[in-house]
């Protein structure tokens, strides 16, 4: 693939080189096009160029080394908007802005509003494209700050800045790895997959934490890469430097698409190599080092010194051309809780040997001292989807399995529940002659336990009988359909009645049911039990089935976890994790005196966005929640927001982007297309999130009775304040940076556009919330009418 790209660049470079313009200063009013007479602006020596360069299906704008056939890119603009079409125009406008226009009215601001009034620009021989202020000397914008995926000599990565890898060598959109300069002085690499940046997810670190916020990563012109503190003290040298240094030598550090960052050297005087790059240092020699390289349920292997990806047994790539999307099951898990004679005959266990590393999300460690016993434990636990046997412990887990690494000689064995009709590996099945031994041992232990129970507590025997019968009822209820990926355990109604002390403490209620607090005996673990109303049998049953089906397919830190269920006779109950701090509505609206601070509110918004993005883009099937609102956002003890209440959710197939369905959701949060009876997409959740975001920013409901007409409806009031430049009214007495408020309001306004196609994806919303991408000026939501 890379060879083809280089051929494309080689064929393009000599054609476009004469179309580039070399000049010291670039004046306002000049423009570039990818296919016109001028495609780029050159530095004085012709070493670097700023302008258009080809991508596989279009173009991008950036800085690249122009004096070599390889045409190496060192900075890319607006990575979230790639590729650009061949009718794009890059303009240094008369007011000093740097913008891209693809079609009339479709404008991308590269420099935002920071350069308004700028006098001129310059492509420098250092590789830095700069824009100067009215005095022609003050730099008001530059490509050196912030960088994208590369550092050049003289460039720095400062605290709170991050380098992001590209999707591929031919697609310079933001990829799945990042290198962050943290405020504690620590330089750390993480996957960029929406997962938290913590000890479990990092895969490289400089071990320089505790040095404070004034640490920078620096690259010198002799290839010296090092960490500097307070611009005075070197605290770690990553390379030794001392490499050849002349006008023909270029050094660059780049985080590559595989997640490893490397230092490259170009010798422009070497005619035999045509200035191609040589690696002089790499953060890791292991090409499988980057966590998440193969996505969920995939693992990295090295073949002939080339990294590749494979799927767990029983899985296949979501997209064989994009390994980072991970792997999905190629078999069904319908009726996964059914057993016969104590043995689950619906599945077999396949093995993956030599597991060196994985994201350990163990929920249970049963007493299983052998691999066979560990397999049997997972096989007959309907929650278990994969187990890891370490030689000493059996760790039961749910999917997805992340960050899997395989290395010869490692003792850990992965045991994966798979379809029994396929012979994945005959040696890994549970041997038939071993099953009776396990069963005999299990029956003996159960008999002994029952004898003790009979001697000391007849009541306990009755309770055990109730649990057993409830499970039989759950299997045989005619009007309850079991579904894919059901993992949580079954409870009897009697159990839940006891756990909730007779449904005594009510936590909240909705249109379909009431939520009660309960405590599991012996563990003092609090849970929430949602009991559906019997009088709404048909609607409640549909909501129950939908919620079970959706939550059974999900596993994310920003989604409320389903622990169990009960479907006994007419009773339908869901058992979920208990969220100690209640709902987002409680926090925002009930106690105005103790509302969360601005930073906490933005963190909540990011949490919610992560959860919705997971539903839209990271599940095996696309899930539209359809009822995003503060009452359905719950807060845990750490202040983390989690999405709940999936009873109205809609599932789409992978190749399906829209659907027709009856109107769902809550008034005030429902997107306009619902009312117009148009097909709905994931953009209905984006609209609802936009309303919730405005509520988070302003700490008030979307409609407030008793307010004046122009203030009562939140989105109309926000738009009025935005247009009049009176955003301070939204946050009142809070000490918040005006620019931050404006950026958050812009995001909200983009989300509530009437035309669904104008709303950003949740991935882009998340990138904007995190400050990774620029936030362009949004149109007025009411100025567009639907054309779908």
PDB file of C-alpha atoms in Angstrom, residues 305-442:
ATOM      1  CA  UNK A 305       8.963  -8.541  11.039  1.00  0.00           C
ATOM      2  CA  UNK A 306       5.598  -7.127   9.907  1.00  0.00           C
ATOM      3  CA  UNK A 307       2.741  -6.479  12.346  1.00  0.00           C
ATOM      4  CA  UNK A 308      -0.625  -7.972  11.475  1.00  0.00           C
ATOM      5  CA  UNK A 309      -3.953  -8.594  13.191  1.00  0.00           C
ATOM      6  CA  UNK A 310      -6.001 -11.699  13.851  1.00  0.00           C
ATOM      7  CA  UNK A 311      -9.393 -12.230  15.474  1.00  0.00           C
ATOM      8  CA  UNK A 312     -10.250 -14.367  18.468  1.00  0.00           C
ATOM      9  CA  UNK A 313     -11.623 -17.808  17.557  1.00  0.00           C
ATOM     10  CA  UNK A 314     -15.248 -17.452  16.482  1.00  0.00           C
ATOM     11  CA  UNK A 315     -14.800 -13.827  15.396  1.00  0.00           C
ATOM     12  CA  UNK A 316     -14.236 -12.027  12.103  1.00  0.00           C
ATOM     13  CA  UNK A 317     -13.079  -8.524  11.212  1.00  0.00           C
ATOM     14  CA  UNK A 318     -15.721  -5.804  11.233  1.00  0.00           C
ATOM     15  CA  UNK A 319     -13.867  -4.425   8.207  1.00  0.00           C
ATOM     16  CA  UNK A 320     -10.885  -6.432   6.860  1.00  0.00           C
ATOM     17  CA  UNK A 321      -9.456  -3.196   5.473  1.00  0.00           C
ATOM     18  CA  UNK A 322      -9.560  -1.444   8.859  1.00  0.00           C
ATOM     19  CA  UNK A 323      -8.132  -3.612  11.634  1.00  0.00           C
ATOM     20  CA  UNK A 324      -8.627  -0.977  14.309  1.00  0.00           C
ATOM     21  CA  UNK A 325     -12.416  -1.486  14.122  1.00  0.00           C
ATOM     22  CA  UNK A 326     -11.819  -4.862  15.714  1.00  0.00           C
ATOM     23  CA  UNK A 327     -13.667  -8.134  15.367  1.00  0.00           C
ATOM     24  CA  UNK A 328     -17.267  -9.277  15.740  1.00  0.00           C
ATOM     25  CA  UNK A 329     -18.838 -12.666  16.433  1.00  0.00           C
ATOM     26  CA  UNK A 330     -19.580 -14.900  13.473  1.00  0.00           C
ATOM     27  CA  UNK A 331     -22.058 -16.941  15.500  1.00  0.00           C
ATOM     28  CA  UNK A 332     -25.239 -16.313  17.486  1.00  0.00           C
ATOM     29  CA  UNK A 333     -25.554 -16.343  21.274  1.00  0.00           C
ATOM     30  CA  UNK A 334     -29.320 -16.848  21.410  1.00  0.00           C
ATOM     31  CA  UNK A 335     -30.470 -18.774  24.531  1.00  0.00           C
ATOM     32  CA  UNK A 336     -26.996 -18.522  26.045  1.00  0.00           C
ATOM     33  CA  UNK A 337     -28.317 -19.277  29.530  1.00  0.00           C
ATOM     34  CA  UNK A 338     -29.960 -22.604  28.738  1.00  0.00           C
ATOM     35  CA  UNK A 339     -28.354 -25.749  30.140  1.00  0.00           C
ATOM     36  CA  UNK A 340     -29.247 -29.425  29.951  1.00  0.00           C
ATOM     37  CA  UNK A 341     -28.309 -31.891  32.698  1.00  0.00           C
ATOM     38  CA  UNK A 342     -26.027 -29.266  34.201  1.00  0.00           C
ATOM     39  CA  UNK A 343     -24.055 -28.743  30.997  1.00  0.00           C
ATOM     40  CA  UNK A 344     -24.370 -25.959  28.415  1.00  0.00           C
ATOM     41  CA  UNK A 345     -24.470 -27.815  25.090  1.00  0.00           C
ATOM     42  CA  UNK A 346     -25.004 -24.700  22.988  1.00  0.00           C
ATOM     43  CA  UNK A 347     -21.344 -23.673  23.004  1.00  0.00           C
ATOM     44  CA  UNK A 348     -17.831 -25.007  23.117  1.00  0.00           C
ATOM     45  CA  UNK A 349     -14.654 -23.370  24.375  1.00  0.00           C
ATOM     46  CA  UNK A 350     -11.856 -22.411  21.978  1.00  0.00           C
ATOM     47  CA  UNK A 351      -8.387 -21.473  23.176  1.00  0.00           C
ATOM     48  CA  UNK A 352      -5.866 -18.755  22.441  1.00  0.00           C
ATOM     49  CA  UNK A 353      -2.472 -19.615  23.925  1.00  0.00           C
ATOM     50  CA  UNK A 354       0.430 -17.404  25.008  1.00  0.00           C
ATOM     51  CA  UNK A 355      -1.572 -14.327  26.063  1.00  0.00           C
ATOM     52  CA  UNK A 356       0.921 -11.801  27.403  1.00  0.00           C
ATOM     53  CA  UNK A 357      -1.393  -8.878  28.094  1.00  0.00           C
ATOM     54  CA  UNK A 358      -5.064  -7.910  28.030  1.00  0.00           C
ATOM     55  CA  UNK A 359      -7.434  -5.410  29.645  1.00  0.00           C
ATOM     56  CA  UNK A 360      -8.380  -7.280  32.799  1.00  0.00           C
ATOM     57  CA  UNK A 361     -12.088  -6.697  33.485  1.00  0.00           C
ATOM     58  CA  UNK A 362     -12.632  -9.802  35.617  1.00  0.00           C
ATOM     59  CA  UNK A 363     -16.028 -10.022  37.318  1.00  0.00           C
ATOM     60  CA  UNK A 364     -15.564 -13.423  38.999  1.00  0.00           C
ATOM     61  CA  UNK A 365     -12.731 -15.795  39.940  1.00  0.00           C
ATOM     62  CA  UNK A 366     -14.261 -19.245  40.540  1.00  0.00           C
ATOM     63  CA  UNK A 367     -12.464 -22.120  42.215  1.00  0.00           C
ATOM     64  CA  UNK A 368     -10.981 -23.764  39.132  1.00  0.00           C
ATOM     65  CA  UNK A 369      -7.437 -25.072  39.400  1.00  0.00           C
ATOM     66  CA  UNK A 370      -7.187 -26.535  35.883  1.00  0.00           C
ATOM     67  CA  UNK A 371      -7.763 -25.218  32.396  1.00  0.00           C
ATOM     68  CA  UNK A 372     -10.576 -27.729  31.883  1.00  0.00           C
ATOM     69  CA  UNK A 373     -12.337 -26.623  35.058  1.00  0.00           C
ATOM     70  CA  UNK A 374     -11.939 -22.974  34.035  1.00  0.00           C
ATOM     71  CA  UNK A 375     -13.484 -23.750  30.629  1.00  0.00           C
ATOM     72  CA  UNK A 376     -16.378 -25.537  32.293  1.00  0.00           C
ATOM     73  CA  UNK A 377     -16.945 -22.627  34.697  1.00  0.00           C
ATOM     74  CA  UNK A 378     -17.219 -20.137  31.822  1.00  0.00           C
ATOM     75  CA  UNK A 379     -19.259 -22.478  29.644  1.00  0.00           C
ATOM     76  CA  UNK A 380     -21.982 -22.763  32.267  1.00  0.00           C
ATOM     77  CA  UNK A 381     -22.014 -19.120  33.355  1.00  0.00           C
ATOM     78  CA  UNK A 382     -24.331 -17.195  31.024  1.00  0.00           C
ATOM     79  CA  UNK A 383     -22.559 -13.923  31.847  1.00  0.00           C
ATOM     80  CA  UNK A 384     -19.136 -15.304  30.932  1.00  0.00           C
ATOM     81  CA  UNK A 385     -18.039 -14.821  27.330  1.00  0.00           C
ATOM     82  CA  UNK A 386     -14.324 -15.358  27.747  1.00  0.00           C
ATOM     83  CA  UNK A 387     -12.063 -16.616  30.528  1.00  0.00           C
ATOM     84  CA  UNK A 388      -8.329 -16.239  31.025  1.00  0.00           C
ATOM     85  CA  UNK A 389      -6.590 -19.090  32.837  1.00  0.00           C
ATOM     86  CA  UNK A 390      -3.303 -17.897  34.320  1.00  0.00           C
ATOM     87  CA  UNK A 391      -2.175 -21.265  35.654  1.00  0.00           C
ATOM     88  CA  UNK A 392      -3.247 -20.214  39.131  1.00  0.00           C
ATOM     89  CA  UNK A 393      -6.505 -18.358  38.651  1.00  0.00           C
ATOM     90  CA  UNK A 394      -9.532 -18.561  36.358  1.00  0.00           C
ATOM     91  CA  UNK A 395     -10.701 -15.046  35.443  1.00  0.00           C
ATOM     92  CA  UNK A 396     -14.202 -14.818  33.982  1.00  0.00           C
ATOM     93  CA  UNK A 397     -14.899 -11.798  31.780  1.00  0.00           C
ATOM     94  CA  UNK A 398     -17.406 -10.273  29.366  1.00  0.00           C
ATOM     95  CA  UNK A 399     -16.603  -9.067  25.898  1.00  0.00           C
ATOM     96  CA  UNK A 400     -15.148  -7.001  24.412  1.00  0.00           C
ATOM     97  CA  UNK A 401     -11.599  -8.120  25.171  1.00  0.00           C
ATOM     98  CA  UNK A 402      -9.223  -5.221  24.579  1.00  0.00           C
ATOM     99  CA  UNK A 403      -5.487  -4.720  24.251  1.00  0.00           C
ATOM    100  CA  UNK A 404      -4.710  -8.398  23.659  1.00  0.00           C
ATOM    101  CA  UNK A 405      -1.047  -9.217  23.081  1.00  0.00           C
ATOM    102  CA  UNK A 406       0.329 -12.669  22.329  1.00  0.00           C
ATOM    103  CA  UNK A 407       3.942 -13.663  22.980  1.00  0.00           C
ATOM    104  CA  UNK A 408       5.612 -17.064  22.780  1.00  0.00           C
ATOM    105  CA  UNK A 409       6.232 -18.628  26.158  1.00  0.00           C
ATOM    106  CA  UNK A 410       3.556 -16.719  28.063  1.00  0.00           C
ATOM    107  CA  UNK A 411       1.537 -19.026  30.373  1.00  0.00           C
ATOM    108  CA  UNK A 412      -1.891 -17.370  30.124  1.00  0.00           C
ATOM    109  CA  UNK A 413      -4.561 -19.107  28.045  1.00  0.00           C
ATOM    110  CA  UNK A 414      -7.662 -17.411  26.659  1.00  0.00           C
ATOM    111  CA  UNK A 415     -10.837 -19.523  26.674  1.00  0.00           C
ATOM    112  CA  UNK A 416     -13.510 -18.185  24.333  1.00  0.00           C
ATOM    113  CA  UNK A 417     -17.150 -19.292  24.175  1.00  0.00           C
ATOM    114  CA  UNK A 418     -17.875 -20.204  20.530  1.00  0.00           C
ATOM    115  CA  UNK A 419     -20.324 -21.982  18.227  1.00  0.00           C
ATOM    116  CA  UNK A 420     -20.159 -25.794  18.724  1.00  0.00           C
ATOM    117  CA  UNK A 421     -20.857 -26.555  15.051  1.00  0.00           C
ATOM    118  CA  UNK A 422     -17.475 -25.235  13.924  1.00  0.00           C
ATOM    119  CA  UNK A 423     -14.220 -27.048  14.599  1.00  0.00           C
ATOM    120  CA  UNK A 424     -12.038 -24.112  15.644  1.00  0.00           C
ATOM    121  CA  UNK A 425      -9.490 -26.333  17.325  1.00  0.00           C
ATOM    122  CA  UNK A 426     -10.318 -29.917  18.344  1.00  0.00           C
ATOM    123  CA  UNK A 427      -7.718 -29.867  21.102  1.00  0.00           C
ATOM    124  CA  UNK A 428      -9.451 -27.119  22.986  1.00  0.00           C
ATOM    125  CA  UNK A 429     -12.877 -28.677  23.482  1.00  0.00           C
ATOM    126  CA  UNK A 430     -13.782 -29.821  26.944  1.00  0.00           C
ATOM    127  CA  UNK A 431     -13.116 -33.539  26.807  1.00  0.00           C
ATOM    128  CA  UNK A 432     -16.273 -35.604  27.217  1.00  0.00           C
ATOM    129  CA  UNK A 433     -14.630 -38.020  29.611  1.00  0.00           C
ATOM    130  CA  UNK A 434     -13.787 -35.136  31.931  1.00  0.00           C
ATOM    131  CA  UNK A 435     -17.328 -33.730  32.108  1.00  0.00           C
ATOM    132  CA  UNK A 436     -18.794 -36.579  34.222  1.00  0.00           C
ATOM    133  CA  UNK A 437     -15.946 -36.213  36.729  1.00  0.00           C
ATOM    134  CA  UNK A 438     -16.682 -32.538  37.095  1.00  0.00           C
ATOM    135  CA  UNK A 439     -20.406 -33.233  37.313  1.00  0.00           C
ATOM    136  CA  UNK A 440     -19.967 -35.973  39.947  1.00  0.00           C
ATOM    137  CA  UNK A 441     -17.818 -33.685  42.052  1.00  0.00           C
ATOM    138  CA  UNK A 442     -20.311 -30.854  41.665  1.00  0.00           C
TER     139      UNK A 442
END
